[in-house]
Amino acid sequence: MGYSYEIRDFDAGGRIGKFKLGEKILDTPNLFPVVSPFENLIPPKDLYHHFGVQSIFTNAYILYKNQEKNLEIISKGLHKHLEFPGIIATDSGAFQDYMYAGEIKIQPDEIEPFQEQIGSDCPVILDIPVQTTDPFELAENKINKTIHRAKENVLRRKRDDTAWFGPIHGSIYPELLKKSAIEMSKLDFGIYAIGGVVKTFIDYRFDLDVAILLEVKKWLRADRPLHMFGLGLPAFFSLAVACGADLFDSAAYILYAKDDRYFTLTGTKSLRDLYEFPCHCPVCTSYTPQELMKEDKQIRIVALAKHNLYHSFSEIRTIRNSIKEGTLWDLVEHRVHAHPKFIKALKVVKNNPEQFLNLLNLNQSRGQMILSDLSVYRPHFQYFRLKVANYTIPKERTHLFFIPELDLPSIQSNSVKNWIKLLKKHPQWPEMQLCLVSNILGIIPLELAEIYPASQHEGTVDPFQYVNLLHLLEKEISRFFTRNDIRSRQISILIPDTFRNEYQEEESFPIKTHIISILKDIIIKISHEADISILHNIPQKKE
Amino acid sequence: MGYSYEIRDFDAGGRIGKFKLGEKILDTPNLFPVVSPFENLIPPKDLYHHFGVQSIFTNAYILYKNQEKNLEIISKGLHKHLEFPGIIATDSGAFQDYMYAGEIKIQPDEIEPFQEQIGSDCPVILDIPVQTTDPFELAENKINKTIHRAKENVLRRKRDDTAWFGPIHGSIYPELLKKSAIEMSKLDFGIYAIGGVVKTFIDYRFDLDVAILLEVKKWLRADRPLHMFGLGLPAFFSLAVACGADLFDSAAYILYAKDDRYFTLTGTKSLRDLYEFPCHCPVCTSYTPQELMKEDKQIRIVALAKHNLYHSFSEIRTIRNSIKEGTLWDLVEHRVHAHPKFIKALKVVKNNPEQFLNLLNLNQSRGQMILSDLSVYRPHFQYFRLKVANYTIPKERTHLFFIPELDLPSIQSNSVKNWIKLLKKHPQWPEMQLCLVSNILGIIPLELAEIYPASQHEGTVDPFQYVNLLHLLEKEISRFFTRNDIRSRQISILIPDTFRNEYQEEESFPIKTHIISILKDIIIKISHEADISILHNIPQKKE
């Protein structure tokens, strides 16, 4: 095996890895710009030298079909032909078949050996593309055939310095995605790749893309990079990486350029509609949009394609930085607010938290930001709630004392610190179980108050505005009281009139937006006999 | 008067303008980088020639205090001294006084004429800074004194080729902001500026900044640009512009650089924590973070300051583009999802929609995006709801027929089009008032179905998840039925089992997340006698 993949860091479902193929290196997450096998407006060597591109994708099928040149390329080798010293991946024609169904007449035992002969680093087997419109049986037949071909491919391989792409299919059928991922995982592929998502992507059905990605990740071996074929839209990268994608390819950078379209984080813009260039990449610092509009079509395409590439790689780098920093969820929530369809896609993640729980990087220094009601479903928060669900109050603690979490998380607020100080002086303290009540996390027993991310988050939401959050908190709090017998215990709930906010100003306690206001009601639903006192101050030790 | 200000375009509360002072031009929104009056790591002429900077800010107080050089600068002129041919604004020392309260001993009749003598384009009067901690009376005294000084300044002016800055104060007191804005508006200033917000800004109290800005805009003359002193954080620019700010200054670009800090849209990062540079500005394409860390402190500061400037101007240009494009609200909602404190600030806007209603650009080609529950409070939607509130159903229409808005807005969905077609064939059609029922807009009478933004929005939210939205819709719908007598009318509500979605797939109607499901309940609350039928299909003309 001529390749290796080493995971260096991780956050959310995303990871930073180093894929090595001989001397060639591919840092993941990363992007393969798609290049033509013959003529390119931006030569591949420029991609390598000026854009820091480590890997490109080209089409072996078109090379193979070119009977004038294919022998020459076999003898010269693909790297010399394209003048690209990095990793070259080659497509087998299956994608053409997928886009223009049934047009391609070629056999695996022709195109697969050809890819080895020309020296492709990462060839793709000739898989059978599944269309989203395929009925289940047809889709199943197709994936069975792809798996069969994959097995044949493994036996037929001649070179040991290539990393084959193993395409995963299944379209909208979870059981087929599962089967495809499991069966392909058993075979030795250097890179796995989800296929058949280009049409969902063109339709902006990012929610389907995410659902497919999450299903595949559930079953696929984790020790290889996962590529998503044909998803070249930078604003989608962070969400896809957070869900476990490591690699992308982009023909979009040049296809959009041909259509005079310019990438930005809030959507692609038509050059005609741009008043000025917002970016400071080498292209955007040499032209105004008006100047570029006046240039020849060819010059315009090159300029826009270059900008689109700079922009795409900026986003890849931003993502790698956030994984390092532990802020990938923050980034994702920022990016999805560029388009309603991205937000719809993030909601798919919200409904599948369990997949992220075993991927959590608990060695985090950065806090989690509460940016919307979706933030409270981040796996780190889910994980903490699970911790609380498993926390048992020691028997000897017969007095449960609840204080509200304030504007600073957990025990960081000065008012909270002060309340704790006063309570510790209370003669009953040894029998007390102190808990914070949080709008984000529910109950926080003092013993867990400094476990990540109880103390490491910023921002809040009003649970009485977000019905799902309210139900979640009610459920978690009920679970806490059901688990920890309350009939034999005394319960005190502090609902202060005022508190000191983070700016050290006296502020009214926001009772209408704090879950502690209904804590008593939740407890009474569990047991009518509960002994509950509502306090407005911490009881002081009598002199 | 040597200056003019022309508004060229507008969106939300933001506007694109051209401020002319003699031959010098300042396109708004824009940013004044703050430069030292003597030595600069990035020379002002580079700002002009390489960064396209049209205007800078420097400190006249420091120049004035330099007894060795101030006569030389008077004779040479500030533009020659700084080698900057664009607009130079000068601060009077009041800001120093604000930051280091009470340290500055100088009189208006010294520093104000001095600014004219050195040829400042935009001098600032010596205002009295109000601190957020000032009690009301003290704050009131200060603004009275500033207004008095402003009047004296107007009388004392010698040059007619300057545009004086008129500072507005009032801190957290709306009545003082109002007084300050009204009184200053009566005097002739070229640029107005909100002062005293730096400390709120340092504390990330963007909600206070926005509240202050909105209050000032309410009373300030609209024919001059409005500057916000000291708010140099790019991620805040779009929200501030949407609330009516036209100009900013930034010392932050260099101050942060001195602290090895690097601007990104999702926060400033420490150079040390950067794994790679995400940006492709001229600085970020010449260094890696590791290389820059090894450079001399001085080189590092210059490099980071340049990046921070490129980044700041990228955001200014992005904002100008979105105003042109009519997508400023989209941009704002994207940007605020970088930090919880920005979101808190956007909520201040939500509570003050009336200020934006008379600023609406109804000549929009782009739709509004529903990016979060906050989107439904955008002024364009509020405006539409007002239109509906004023719509009276013609007397002869005795049959009110309600159909749900689907995944495409207003009448764009094929299912909706089909229902309308069928209804038009119905013998009762002439007596029918057809209305759509929308989760975003409430009731949409067919006659208003193509008025912006009924047909021009994308995305949706579930009103049963967002309590505020649910209440808003209930209120609007009740208002509609109260206004349009329902007791004498027949009411039909279509609740289909399925519909054709935007991808032409048959989909179950999402009854649990559609406001039409409770339309009957809302009507019955108004009148128990209402004659309501729930239909699952459009009634067909009998053969």
Short mmCIF file of C-alpha atoms in Angstrom, two decimals, chain A residues 137 257 282:
data_model
loop_
_atom_site.label_atom_id
_atom_site.label_comp_id
_atom_site.label_asym_id
_atom_site.label_seq_id
_atom_site.Cartn_x
_atom_site.Cartn_y
_atom_site.Cartn_z
CA GLU A 137 -34.82 -1.88 -7.08
CA ALA A 257 -16.59 31.93 -14.53
CA PRO A 282 -4.65 39.23 -6.74
#
